[in-house]
PDB file of C-alpha atoms and ligand atoms in Angstrom:
ATOM      1  CA  MET A 145      88.114 111.521  19.332  1.00 76.00           C
ATOM      2  CA  THR A 146      87.840 108.623  16.568  1.00 95.00           C
ATOM      3  CA  PHE A 147      90.087 108.603  13.297  1.00 97.00           C
ATOM      4  CA  ILE A 148      87.249 108.447  11.547  1.00 97.00           C
ATOM      5  CA  GLU A 149      86.299 112.106  13.361  1.00 97.00           C
ATOM      6  CA  ALA A 150      89.213 112.928  12.402  1.00 97.00           C
ATOM      7  CA  LEU A 151      88.639 112.595   9.364  1.00 97.00           C
ATOM      8  CA  LYS A 152      85.508 113.705   8.653  1.00 96.00           C
ATOM      9  CA  ASN A 153      85.873 117.230  10.761  1.00 96.00           C
ATOM     10  CA  HIS A 154      89.451 117.811   8.935  1.00 96.00           C
ATOM     11  CA  ASP A 155      90.728 118.475  12.236  1.00 97.00           C
ATOM     12  CA  VAL A 156      94.843 117.661  11.641  1.00 96.00           C
ATOM     13  CA  GLU A 157      96.191 117.546  15.038  1.00 97.00           C
ATOM     14  CA  GLN A 158      93.583 115.368  16.550  1.00 97.00           C
ATOM     15  CA  MET A 159      94.470 112.889  12.839  1.00 97.00           C
ATOM     16  CA  LYS A 160      98.437 113.484  14.621  1.00 97.00           C
ATOM     17  CA  GLU A 161      97.069 111.385  17.311  1.00 97.00           C
ATOM     18  CA  ILE A 162      96.139 108.319  16.180  1.00 97.00           C
ATOM     19  CA  PRO A 163      97.867 105.701  16.231  1.00 98.00           C
ATOM     20  CA  LYS A 164      99.500 105.046  12.293  1.00 98.00           C
ATOM     21  CA  GLY A 165     102.070 102.582  10.612  1.00 98.00           C
ATOM     22  CA  ASP A 166     104.215 104.124   8.155  1.00 98.00           C
ATOM     23  CA  LEU A 167     105.854 101.279   6.223  1.00 98.00           C
ATOM     24  CA  HIS A 168     107.672 101.999   3.587  1.00 98.00           C
ATOM     25  CA  ASN A 169     110.074 105.004   4.723  1.00 98.00           C
ATOM     26  CA  HIS A 170     113.522 105.409   3.182  1.00 98.00           C
ATOM     27  CA  ILE A 171     115.709 107.176   6.640  1.00 98.00           C
ATOM     28  CA  THR A 172     117.651 109.694   4.471  1.00 98.00           C
ATOM     29  CA  ARG A 173     114.217 110.693   3.254  1.00 98.00           C
ATOM     30  CA  GLY A 174     112.199 110.846   6.197  1.00 98.00           C
ATOM     31  CA  GLY A 175     112.226 114.435   7.378  1.00 98.00           C
ATOM     32  CA  ASN A 176     110.468 117.131   7.362  1.00 97.00           C
ATOM     33  CA  LYS A 177     111.669 120.214   5.057  1.00 97.00           C
ATOM     34  CA  LYS A 178     110.127 122.552   7.948  1.00 97.00           C
ATOM     35  CA  TYR A 179     112.134 121.203   9.870  1.00 98.00           C
ATOM     36  CA  ILE A 180     115.383 120.289   8.051  1.00 98.00           C
ATOM     37  CA  GLU A 181     114.971 124.408   7.440  1.00 98.00           C
ATOM     38  CA  LYS A 182     114.773 125.662  10.533  1.00 97.00           C
ATOM     39  CA  TRP A 183     118.350 124.072  11.196  1.00 97.00           C
ATOM     40  CA  SER A 184     119.543 124.713   8.008  1.00 96.00           C
ATOM     41  CA  GLY A 185     118.723 128.320   7.363  1.00 96.00           C
ATOM     42  CA  LYS A 186     117.691 127.493   4.436  1.00 96.00           C
ATOM     43  CA  THR A 187     114.114 127.434   2.626  1.00 96.00           C
ATOM     44  CA  ILE A 188     113.546 123.683   0.046  1.00 97.00           C
ATOM     45  CA  PRO A 189     111.370 124.785  -2.043  1.00 97.00           C
ATOM     46  CA  ASN A 190     108.057 122.298  -3.053  1.00 96.00           C
ATOM     47  CA  CYS A 191     109.145 119.991  -5.323  1.00 97.00           C
ATOM     48  CA  PRO A 192     107.946 119.770  -8.453  1.00 97.00           C
ATOM     49  CA  LYS A 193     106.224 116.680 -11.381  1.00 97.00           C
ATOM     50  CA  PHE A 194     109.070 114.714 -11.829  1.00 97.00           C
ATOM     51  CA  ASN A 195     108.398 112.048 -14.714  1.00 95.00           C
ATOM     52  CA  SER A 196     111.454 109.461 -13.811  1.00 94.00           C
ATOM     53  CA  LEU A 197     113.537 108.509 -10.717  1.00 93.00           C
ATOM     54  CA  ASP A 198     115.896 110.101 -12.473  1.00 94.00           C
ATOM     55  CA  GLU A 199     114.656 113.439 -12.211  1.00 97.00           C
ATOM     56  CA  MET A 200     113.925 113.029  -8.407  1.00 97.00           C
ATOM     57  CA  ASN A 201     117.434 112.536  -7.757  1.00 95.00           C
ATOM     58  CA  ASP A 202     118.753 115.212  -9.585  1.00 97.00           C
ATOM     59  CA  TRP A 203     116.580 117.759  -7.310  1.00 97.00           C
ATOM     60  CA  ASN A 204     116.987 115.937  -4.175  1.00 96.00           C
ATOM     61  CA  GLN A 205     121.369 116.588  -5.349  1.00 96.00           C
ATOM     62  CA  LYS A 206     119.875 120.390  -6.033  1.00 97.00           C
ATOM     63  CA  HIS A 207     117.806 121.198  -3.257  1.00 97.00           C
ATOM     64  CA  ILE A 208     118.519 119.156  -0.287  1.00 97.00           C
ATOM     65  CA  LYS A 209     121.519 117.458  -0.190  1.00 96.00           C
ATOM     66  CA  PRO A 210     123.823 120.974   0.370  1.00 96.00           C
ATOM     67  CA  LEU A 211     121.393 121.502   3.079  1.00 97.00           C
ATOM     68  CA  LEU A 212     122.987 117.738   5.057  1.00 97.00           C
ATOM     69  CA  GLN A 213     126.708 117.076   4.757  1.00 95.00           C
ATOM     70  CA  GLY A 214     129.104 114.522   5.994  1.00 97.00           C
ATOM     71  CA  ARG A 215     128.051 112.968   9.046  1.00 97.00           C
ATOM     72  CA  GLU A 216     126.221 116.047  10.997  1.00 97.00           C
ATOM     73  CA  GLY A 217     123.992 115.592   8.212  1.00 98.00           C
ATOM     74  CA  TYR A 218     123.252 112.253   8.012  1.00 98.00           C
ATOM     75  CA  GLU A 219     122.864 112.351  11.210  1.00 98.00           C
ATOM     76  CA  LYS A 220     120.420 115.585  10.967  1.00 98.00           C
ATOM     77  CA  ARG A 221     118.190 113.201   9.044  1.00 98.00           C
ATOM     78  CA  LEU A 222     117.566 110.574  10.876  1.00 98.00           C
ATOM     79  CA  GLU A 223     116.624 112.612  13.103  1.00 98.00           C
ATOM     80  CA  ALA A 224     114.005 114.453  11.348  1.00 98.00           C
ATOM     81  CA  SER A 225     113.029 111.025  10.442  1.00 98.00           C
ATOM     82  CA  PHE A 226     112.382 109.494  13.558  1.00 98.00           C
ATOM     83  CA  VAL A 227     110.943 113.328  14.857  1.00 98.00           C
ATOM     84  CA  GLN A 228     109.226 113.917  11.968  1.00 98.00           C
ATOM     85  CA  ALA A 229     107.342 110.082  12.642  1.00 98.00           C
ATOM     86  CA  GLN A 230     106.635 111.664  15.983  1.00 98.00           C
ATOM     87  CA  MET A 231     105.016 114.160  15.909  1.00 97.00           C
ATOM     88  CA  ASP A 232     102.162 112.367  13.242  1.00 98.00           C
ATOM     89  CA  GLY A 233     101.748 110.117  15.646  1.00 98.00           C
ATOM     90  CA  VAL A 234     103.222 107.300  13.294  1.00 98.00           C
ATOM     91  CA  LYS A 235     103.022 104.511  16.272  1.00 98.00           C
ATOM     92  CA  VAL A 236     104.633 101.059  14.021  1.00 98.00           C
ATOM     93  CA  LEU A 237     107.944 102.837  11.642  1.00 98.00           C
ATOM     94  CA  HIS A 238     109.319 100.161   8.787  1.00 98.00           C
ATOM     95  CA  MET A 239     112.566 102.484   7.833  1.00 98.00           C
ATOM     96  CA  SER A 240     115.176 101.277   5.837  1.00 98.00           C
ATOM     97  CA  VAL A 241     118.753 102.411   5.799  1.00 98.00           C
ATOM     98  CA  SER A 242     120.401 101.626   3.070  1.00 98.00           C
ATOM     99  CA  LEU A 243     124.150 100.023   2.220  1.00 98.00           C
ATOM    100  CA  GLY A 244     126.551 101.957   2.086  1.00 97.00           C
ATOM    101  CA  GLU A 245     125.340 104.955   4.487  1.00 98.00           C
ATOM    102  CA  GLU A 246     127.988 102.407   6.673  1.00 98.00           C
ATOM    103  CA  LEU A 247     130.442 105.083   5.045  1.00 97.00           C
ATOM    104  CA  PHE A 248     130.143 107.930   7.608  1.00 98.00           C
ATOM    105  CA  TYR A 249     131.356 106.341   9.963  1.00 98.00           C
ATOM    106  CA  ASN A 250     134.469 104.691   8.171  1.00 98.00           C
ATOM    107  CA  ASN A 251     132.777 101.783   7.758  1.00 97.00           C
ATOM    108  CA  SER A 252     131.722 100.518  10.952  1.00 98.00           C
ATOM    109  CA  VAL A 253     128.111  98.595  10.930  1.00 98.00           C
ATOM    110  CA  GLU A 254     128.113  98.621  13.918  1.00 98.00           C
ATOM    111  CA  VAL A 255     128.536 102.548  15.309  1.00 98.00           C
ATOM    112  CA  LEU A 256     125.815 103.952  12.753  1.00 98.00           C
ATOM    113  CA  VAL A 257     123.756 100.760  14.700  1.00 98.00           C
ATOM    114  CA  LYS A 258     124.512 102.315  18.088  1.00 98.00           C
ATOM    115  CA  ASN A 259     123.341 105.580  15.964  1.00 98.00           C
ATOM    116  CA  LEU A 260     120.426 104.205  14.876  1.00 98.00           C
ATOM    117  CA  LYS A 261     119.555 103.074  18.774  1.00 98.00           C
ATOM    118  CA  ARG A 262     120.371 106.802  20.823  1.00 98.00           C
ATOM    119  CA  ILE A 263     118.605 108.384  17.852  1.00 98.00           C
ATOM    120  CA  HIS A 264     115.471 106.376  17.776  1.00 98.00           C
ATOM    121  CA  HIS A 265     115.288 106.159  21.391  1.00 98.00           C
ATOM    122  CA  THR A 266     116.137 110.441  22.205  1.00 98.00           C
ATOM    123  CA  TYR A 267     113.397 111.012  19.598  1.00 98.00           C
ATOM    124  CA  ALA A 268     110.870 108.239  19.055  1.00 98.00           C
ATOM    125  CA  PRO A 269     111.413 105.865  22.576  1.00 96.00           C
ATOM    126  CA  ASP A 270     107.823 104.653  22.302  1.00 93.00           C
ATOM    127  CA  ILE A 271     107.794 104.284  18.151  1.00 97.00           C
ATOM    128  CA  LYS A 272     107.826 100.060  16.990  1.00 98.00           C
ATOM    129  CA  PHE A 273     111.285 100.467  14.484  1.00 98.00           C
ATOM    130  CA  VAL A 274     111.388  97.470  12.730  1.00 98.00           C
ATOM    131  CA  PRO A 275     115.139  98.447  11.433  1.00 98.00           C
ATOM    132  CA  GLU A 276     115.029  97.475   7.297  1.00 98.00           C
ATOM    133  CA  ILE A 277     118.078  97.050   5.452  1.00 98.00           C
ATOM    134  CA  ALA A 278     117.931  98.638   1.244  1.00 98.00           C
ATOM    135  CA  GLY A 279     119.859  98.051  -1.044  1.00 98.00           C
ATOM    136  CA  CYS A 280     120.184  99.383  -4.260  1.00 98.00           C
ATOM    137  CA  THR A 281     120.438  97.081  -8.077  1.00 98.00           C
ATOM    138  CA  CYS A 282     123.128  99.238  -8.901  1.00 97.00           C
ATOM    139  CA  MET A 283     125.025  96.572  -6.411  1.00 98.00           C
ATOM    140  CA  ASN A 284     125.544  93.454  -7.771  1.00 97.00           C
ATOM    141  CA  PRO A 285     124.087  89.899  -5.689  1.00 98.00           C
ATOM    142  CA  ASP A 286     127.180  88.270  -5.235  1.00 97.00           C
ATOM    143  CA  GLU A 287     128.549  92.059  -3.801  1.00 98.00           C
ATOM    144  CA  MET A 288     124.935  92.976  -1.582  1.00 98.00           C
ATOM    145  CA  ASP A 289     125.954  89.354  -0.656  1.00 98.00           C
ATOM    146  CA  TYR A 290     129.595  90.053   1.088  1.00 97.00           C
ATOM    147  CA  ARG A 291     128.208  93.866   1.728  1.00 97.00           C
ATOM    148  CA  LEU A 292     124.820  92.403   3.932  1.00 98.00           C
ATOM    149  CA  ASP A 293     126.653  90.818   6.895  1.00 98.00           C
ATOM    150  CA  PRO A 294     128.070  93.015   8.958  1.00 98.00           C
ATOM    151  CA  PHE A 295     124.505  94.130   9.189  1.00 98.00           C
ATOM    152  CA  LEU A 296     123.588  90.678   9.515  1.00 98.00           C
ATOM    153  CA  ASP A 297     125.919  89.778  12.429  1.00 97.00           C
ATOM    154  CA  GLN A 298     124.164  92.911  14.274  1.00 97.00           C
ATOM    155  CA  SER A 299     120.550  90.824  14.766  1.00 96.00           C
ATOM    156  CA  TYR A 300     119.082  94.119  15.215  1.00 98.00           C
ATOM    157  CA  PHE A 301     117.872  94.115  11.179  1.00 98.00           C
ATOM    158  CA  GLU A 302     114.465  92.742  11.320  1.00 98.00           C
ATOM    159  CA  SER A 303     113.465  93.511   7.128  1.00 98.00           C
ATOM    160  CA  PHE A 304     114.874  94.161   4.191  1.00 98.00           C
ATOM    161  CA  ASP A 305     114.172  95.234   0.495  1.00 98.00           C
ATOM    162  CA  LEU A 306     115.353  96.251  -2.700  1.00 98.00           C
ATOM    163  CA  TYR A 307     115.189  98.833  -5.114  1.00 98.00           C
ATOM    164  CA  GLY A 308     116.138 100.168  -8.486  1.00 96.00           C
ATOM    165  CA  ASP A 309     116.212  98.578 -11.958  1.00 97.00           C
ATOM    166  CA  GLU A 310     112.998  97.073 -11.299  1.00 97.00           C
ATOM    167  CA  TYR A 311     113.714  94.378 -13.784  1.00 97.00           C
ATOM    168  CA  ALA A 312     116.592  93.245 -12.281  1.00 98.00           C
ATOM    169  CA  VAL A 313     115.055  92.482  -8.871  1.00 98.00           C
ATOM    170  CA  PRO A 314     114.065  89.190  -9.888  1.00 97.00           C
ATOM    171  CA  SER A 315     117.325  87.480  -9.752  1.00 97.00           C
ATOM    172  CA  TYR A 316     118.037  88.704  -6.399  1.00 98.00           C
ATOM    173  CA  THR A 317     116.634  84.524  -5.611  1.00 98.00           C
ATOM    174  CA  LYS A 318     119.651  83.335  -4.015  1.00 98.00           C
ATOM    175  CA  LEU A 319     119.774  86.081  -1.428  1.00 98.00           C
ATOM    176  CA  TYR A 320     116.342  86.053  -0.719  1.00 98.00           C
ATOM    177  CA  LYS A 321     116.485  82.666   0.896  1.00 98.00           C
ATOM    178  CA  LYS A 322     119.842  83.384   2.848  1.00 98.00           C
ATOM    179  CA  LEU A 323     117.641  85.887   4.232  1.00 98.00           C
ATOM    180  CA  ARG A 324     114.793  83.818   4.075  1.00 98.00           C
ATOM    181  CA  SER A 325     116.401  82.309   6.586  1.00 97.00           C
ATOM    182  CA  LYS A 326     117.611  84.154   8.623  1.00 97.00           C
ATOM    183  CA  GLY A 327     113.596  85.318   9.698  1.00 97.00           C
ATOM    184  CA  LEU A 328     113.946  88.670   7.889  1.00 98.00           C
ATOM    185  CA  ILE A 329     110.692  90.445   6.640  1.00 98.00           C
ATOM    186  CA  LEU A 330     110.765  90.207   2.257  1.00 98.00           C
ATOM    187  CA  LYS A 331     110.409  93.868   0.346  1.00 98.00           C
ATOM    188  CA  ALA A 332     111.284  95.192  -2.571  1.00 98.00           C
ATOM    189  CA  HIS A 333     110.042  97.900  -5.268  1.00 98.00           C
ATOM    190  CA  VAL A 334     108.142  96.690  -7.470  1.00 98.00           C
ATOM    191  CA  GLY A 335     105.585  97.818 -10.793  1.00 98.00           C
ATOM    192  CA  GLU A 336     105.557 101.346  -9.600  1.00 98.00           C
ATOM    193  CA  PHE A 337     106.998 101.414 -12.565  1.00 97.00           C
ATOM    194  CA  GLY A 338     107.384  98.290 -13.939  1.00 97.00           C
ATOM    195  CA  SER A 339     104.115  95.821 -15.948  1.00 98.00           C
ATOM    196  CA  ALA A 340     102.038  93.250 -12.976  1.00 98.00           C
ATOM    197  CA  GLU A 341     103.466  90.608 -14.759  1.00 98.00           C
ATOM    198  CA  LEU A 342     106.685  91.210 -13.081  1.00 98.00           C
ATOM    199  CA  VAL A 343     105.003  92.130  -9.825  1.00 98.00           C
ATOM    200  CA  ARG A 344     103.639  88.303  -9.440  1.00 98.00           C
ATOM    201  CA  GLU A 345     107.649  87.314 -10.405  1.00 98.00           C
ATOM    202  CA  ALA A 346     109.322  88.822  -7.937  1.00 98.00           C
ATOM    203  CA  VAL A 347     107.210  87.818  -5.361  1.00 98.00           C
ATOM    204  CA  GLU A 348     107.518  84.079  -6.150  1.00 98.00           C
ATOM    205  CA  ALA A 349     111.330  84.413  -7.396  1.00 98.00           C
ATOM    206  CA  LEU A 350     111.756  86.177  -3.643  1.00 98.00           C
ATOM    207  CA  GLU A 351     109.224  85.676  -2.353  1.00 98.00           C
ATOM    208  CA  LEU A 352     108.435  88.597  -0.822  1.00 98.00           C
ATOM    209  CA  ASP A 353     106.063  89.676   2.395  1.00 98.00           C
ATOM    210  CA  HIS A 354     104.996  92.656   0.941  1.00 98.00           C
ATOM    211  CA  VAL A 355     105.896  95.275  -2.278  1.00 98.00           C
ATOM    212  CA  GLN A 356     106.526  98.604  -1.822  1.00 98.00           C
ATOM    213  CA  HIS A 357     104.594 100.316  -4.349  1.00 98.00           C
ATOM    214  CA  GLY A 358     103.366  96.893  -6.797  1.00 98.00           C
ATOM    215  CA  ILE A 359     100.951  99.819  -8.538  1.00 98.00           C
ATOM    216  CA  ALA A 360     100.939  97.895 -11.958  1.00 98.00           C
ATOM    217  CA  ALA A 361      99.045  95.384 -10.041  1.00 98.00           C
ATOM    218  CA  SER A 362      96.054  97.040 -10.680  1.00 98.00           C
ATOM    219  CA  THR A 363      96.247  96.422 -14.789  1.00 98.00           C
ATOM    220  CA  SER A 364      95.721  93.218 -14.143  1.00 98.00           C
ATOM    221  CA  ASN A 365      93.209  91.012 -12.309  1.00 98.00           C
ATOM    222  CA  GLU A 366      94.714  87.877 -12.694  1.00 98.00           C
ATOM    223  CA  VAL A 367      97.951  89.351 -11.630  1.00 98.00           C
ATOM    224  CA  MET A 368      95.710  90.828  -7.852  1.00 98.00           C
ATOM    225  CA  THR A 369      93.596  87.970  -7.636  1.00 98.00           C
ATOM    226  CA  TYR A 370      97.477  86.110  -7.239  1.00 98.00           C
ATOM    227  CA  LEU A 371      99.070  89.300  -4.551  1.00 98.00           C
ATOM    228  CA  ARG A 372      94.717  88.880  -2.526  1.00 98.00           C
ATOM    229  CA  ASP A 373      95.309  85.142  -2.767  1.00 98.00           C
ATOM    230  CA  ASN A 374      99.083  84.971  -1.938  1.00 98.00           C
ATOM    231  CA  HIS A 375      98.598  87.715   0.552  1.00 98.00           C
ATOM    232  CA  ILE A 376     100.995  89.333  -0.530  1.00 98.00           C
ATOM    233  CA  GLN A 377     100.237  93.188   1.267  1.00 98.00           C
ATOM    234  CA  LEU A 378     101.559  96.348  -0.571  1.00 98.00           C
ATOM    235  CA  ASN A 379     103.455  99.311   1.173  1.00 98.00           C
ATOM    236  CA  ILE A 380     101.572 102.208  -1.251  1.00 98.00           C
ATOM    237  CA  CYS A 381     102.376 105.955  -1.599  1.00 98.00           C
ATOM    238  CA  PRO A 382     100.245 108.060  -2.958  1.00 98.00           C
ATOM    239  CA  SER A 383     101.568 111.566  -2.600  1.00 98.00           C
ATOM    240  CA  SER A 384     104.529 110.097  -4.560  1.00 98.00           C
ATOM    241  CA  ASN A 385     103.260 108.456  -6.757  1.00 98.00           C
ATOM    242  CA  VAL A 386     101.074 111.366  -8.095  1.00 98.00           C
ATOM    243  CA  LEU A 387     104.327 113.158  -7.828  1.00 98.00           C
ATOM    244  CA  LEU A 388     105.853 110.520 -10.273  1.00 97.00           C
ATOM    245  CA  ASN A 389     104.173 111.040 -12.532  1.00 96.00           C
ATOM    246  CA  ARG A 390     102.628 107.669 -12.489  1.00 97.00           C
ATOM    247  CA  THR A 391      99.178 108.781 -11.957  1.00 97.00           C
ATOM    248  CA  LYS A 392      97.655 111.322 -12.913  1.00 96.00           C
ATOM    249  CA  ASP A 393      96.153 112.571  -9.681  1.00 98.00           C
ATOM    250  CA  TYR A 394      94.706 111.256  -6.576  1.00 98.00           C
ATOM    251  CA  LYS A 395      90.668 110.835  -7.352  1.00 98.00           C
ATOM    252  CA  SER A 396      92.349 108.313 -10.264  1.00 98.00           C
ATOM    253  CA  HIS A 397      94.712 106.550  -7.850  1.00 98.00           C
ATOM    254  CA  PRO A 398      95.068 102.751  -8.385  1.00 98.00           C
ATOM    255  CA  ILE A 399      94.366 101.887  -4.632  1.00 98.00           C
ATOM    256  CA  LYS A 400      91.118 101.567  -4.882  1.00 98.00           C
ATOM    257  CA  LYS A 401      90.737  99.234  -6.735  1.00 98.00           C
ATOM    258  CA  LEU A 402      93.922  96.627  -5.247  1.00 98.00           C
ATOM    259  CA  TYR A 403      91.956  97.530  -2.665  1.00 98.00           C
ATOM    260  CA  ASP A 404      88.243  96.468  -4.251  1.00 98.00           C
ATOM    261  CA  ASN A 405      90.179  93.709  -5.117  1.00 98.00           C
ATOM    262  CA  GLY A 406      90.015  92.330  -1.894  1.00 98.00           C
ATOM    263  CA  ILE A 407      94.329  92.946  -1.566  1.00 98.00           C
ATOM    264  CA  LYS A 408      95.699  94.286   1.769  1.00 98.00           C
ATOM    265  CA  VAL A 409      96.951  97.838   1.146  1.00 98.00           C
ATOM    266  CA  THR A 410      98.975  99.860   3.909  1.00 98.00           C
ATOM    267  CA  ILE A 411      99.065 103.983   3.881  1.00 98.00           C
ATOM    268  CA  ASN A 412     102.754 105.544   3.215  1.00 98.00           C
ATOM    269  CA  SER A 413     105.410 107.850   3.190  1.00 98.00           C
ATOM    270  CA  ASP A 414     108.018 107.635   0.694  1.00 98.00           C
ATOM    271  CA  ASP A 415     110.264 110.382   0.361  1.00 98.00           C
ATOM    272  CA  MET A 416     108.779 112.188   3.376  1.00 97.00           C
ATOM    273  CA  LEU A 417     112.029 115.165   2.369  1.00 97.00           C
ATOM    274  CA  ILE A 418     110.573 115.915  -1.326  1.00 98.00           C
ATOM    275  CA  PHE A 419     107.489 115.142  -1.517  1.00 98.00           C
ATOM    276  CA  ASP A 420     106.213 117.023   1.780  1.00 98.00           C
ATOM    277  CA  GLN A 421     103.658 114.730   2.708  1.00 98.00           C
ATOM    278  CA  SER A 422     103.170 113.097   6.311  1.00 98.00           C
ATOM    279  CA  VAL A 423     100.983 110.043   6.876  1.00 98.00           C
ATOM    280  CA  SER A 424      98.713 111.980   7.835  1.00 98.00           C
ATOM    281  CA  ASP A 425      98.890 114.680   5.156  1.00 98.00           C
ATOM    282  CA  GLU A 426      97.934 111.119   2.439  1.00 98.00           C
ATOM    283  CA  TYR A 427      95.235 109.715   5.082  1.00 98.00           C
ATOM    284  CA  PHE A 428      92.990 113.615   3.957  1.00 98.00           C
ATOM    285  CA  ASN A 429      94.271 113.590   0.555  1.00 98.00           C
ATOM    286  CA  LEU A 430      92.702 109.868  -0.149  1.00 98.00           C
ATOM    287  CA  TYR A 431      89.368 111.206   1.528  1.00 98.00           C
ATOM    288  CA  HIS A 432      89.726 115.069   0.449  1.00 98.00           C
ATOM    289  CA  ALA A 433      90.162 112.789  -2.900  1.00 98.00           C
ATOM    290  CA  GLY A 434      86.494 111.484  -2.670  1.00 98.00           C
ATOM    291  CA  VAL A 435      88.728 107.021  -2.736  1.00 98.00           C
ATOM    292  CA  PHE A 436      87.920 105.351  -0.289  1.00 98.00           C
ATOM    293  CA  SER A 437      85.426 106.495   2.815  1.00 98.00           C
ATOM    294  CA  PRO A 438      86.667 106.865   6.279  1.00 97.00           C
ATOM    295  CA  GLU A 439      85.363 102.711   6.961  1.00 97.00           C
ATOM    296  CA  GLU A 440      87.968 102.304   4.339  1.00 98.00           C
ATOM    297  CA  LEU A 441      90.807 104.270   5.532  1.00 98.00           C
ATOM    298  CA  ASN A 442      90.420 103.123   9.030  1.00 98.00           C
ATOM    299  CA  ASP A 443      90.305 100.117   7.501  1.00 97.00           C
ATOM    300  CA  ILE A 444      93.480 100.838   6.499  1.00 98.00           C
ATOM    301  CA  ARG A 445      95.202 101.870   8.842  1.00 98.00           C
ATOM    302  CA  LYS A 446      94.895  99.236  11.328  1.00 97.00           C
ATOM    303  CA  ASN A 447      96.275  97.506   8.776  1.00 93.00           C
ATOM    304  CA  SER A 448      99.547  99.065   9.057  1.00 96.00           C
ATOM    305  CA  LEU A 449      99.451  98.609  13.027  1.00 96.00           C
ATOM    306  CA  PHE A 450     100.970  95.344  12.970  1.00 82.00           C
TER     307      PHE A 450
HETATM  308 ZN1   ZN B 700     109.854 103.675  -2.471  1.00 52.89          ZN
END
């Protein structure tokens, strides 16, 4: 069965068989709630709509963190993320490890990488995994540069992402130059809460390849033209945007406008452990809301497989 048939027939099981990409996924939050519930014996409630990242983080602290403590809990998170991707037919998976997660291994990035490799090969051996490092803007550029070195020394990571205060993102120019020279894919979270102008400023300052979210670009024709002409890809997570109140619902999601303006977009999961929507679910959600035709969604799906 093809992707288009699976979509039209609402065939959830067949949809899982179709190759998909997930290029915006935070590894500690990429797992399936049921998988963690089964393992921990505890129930995780459905998340409400959040008004801010702080609200979401508080909810996460209260309902998920207590179930996944220490190194054992951390490794269960990694396992759950690979299991989920494998189960959902994800074939290309960019997943980020945050700077600081080496603390679970007494600060040894080498041991962290060894475990990532083991878990990847045990639970999702045929997935093309692109290991990504993520830094929070709560760490200043100099400290981040210093903390990144042991990660880069591993010659394992292929991509870098930055998250936190979007308005601080353009100040990491020097660091991104270094990462560019190492051949990493360059990404940053911007245009989720910030403006269209900020998206352009960040892309220019950091020479980004991909923008994580970037949906605010839809408010400026000029910025959309800039992104299209410079082939900047937006890795969009519709459920995350709906549940963080960035858009009212799927139907009004700006992904359609961005796509219609010729911007390369992909559809991704972001934090499945919180939002509880797989990549397959995201395709169904946009299709049933009448946002895209099956052919358009298939075109977007193919964007994520490279
Ligand atoms: Zn994200």
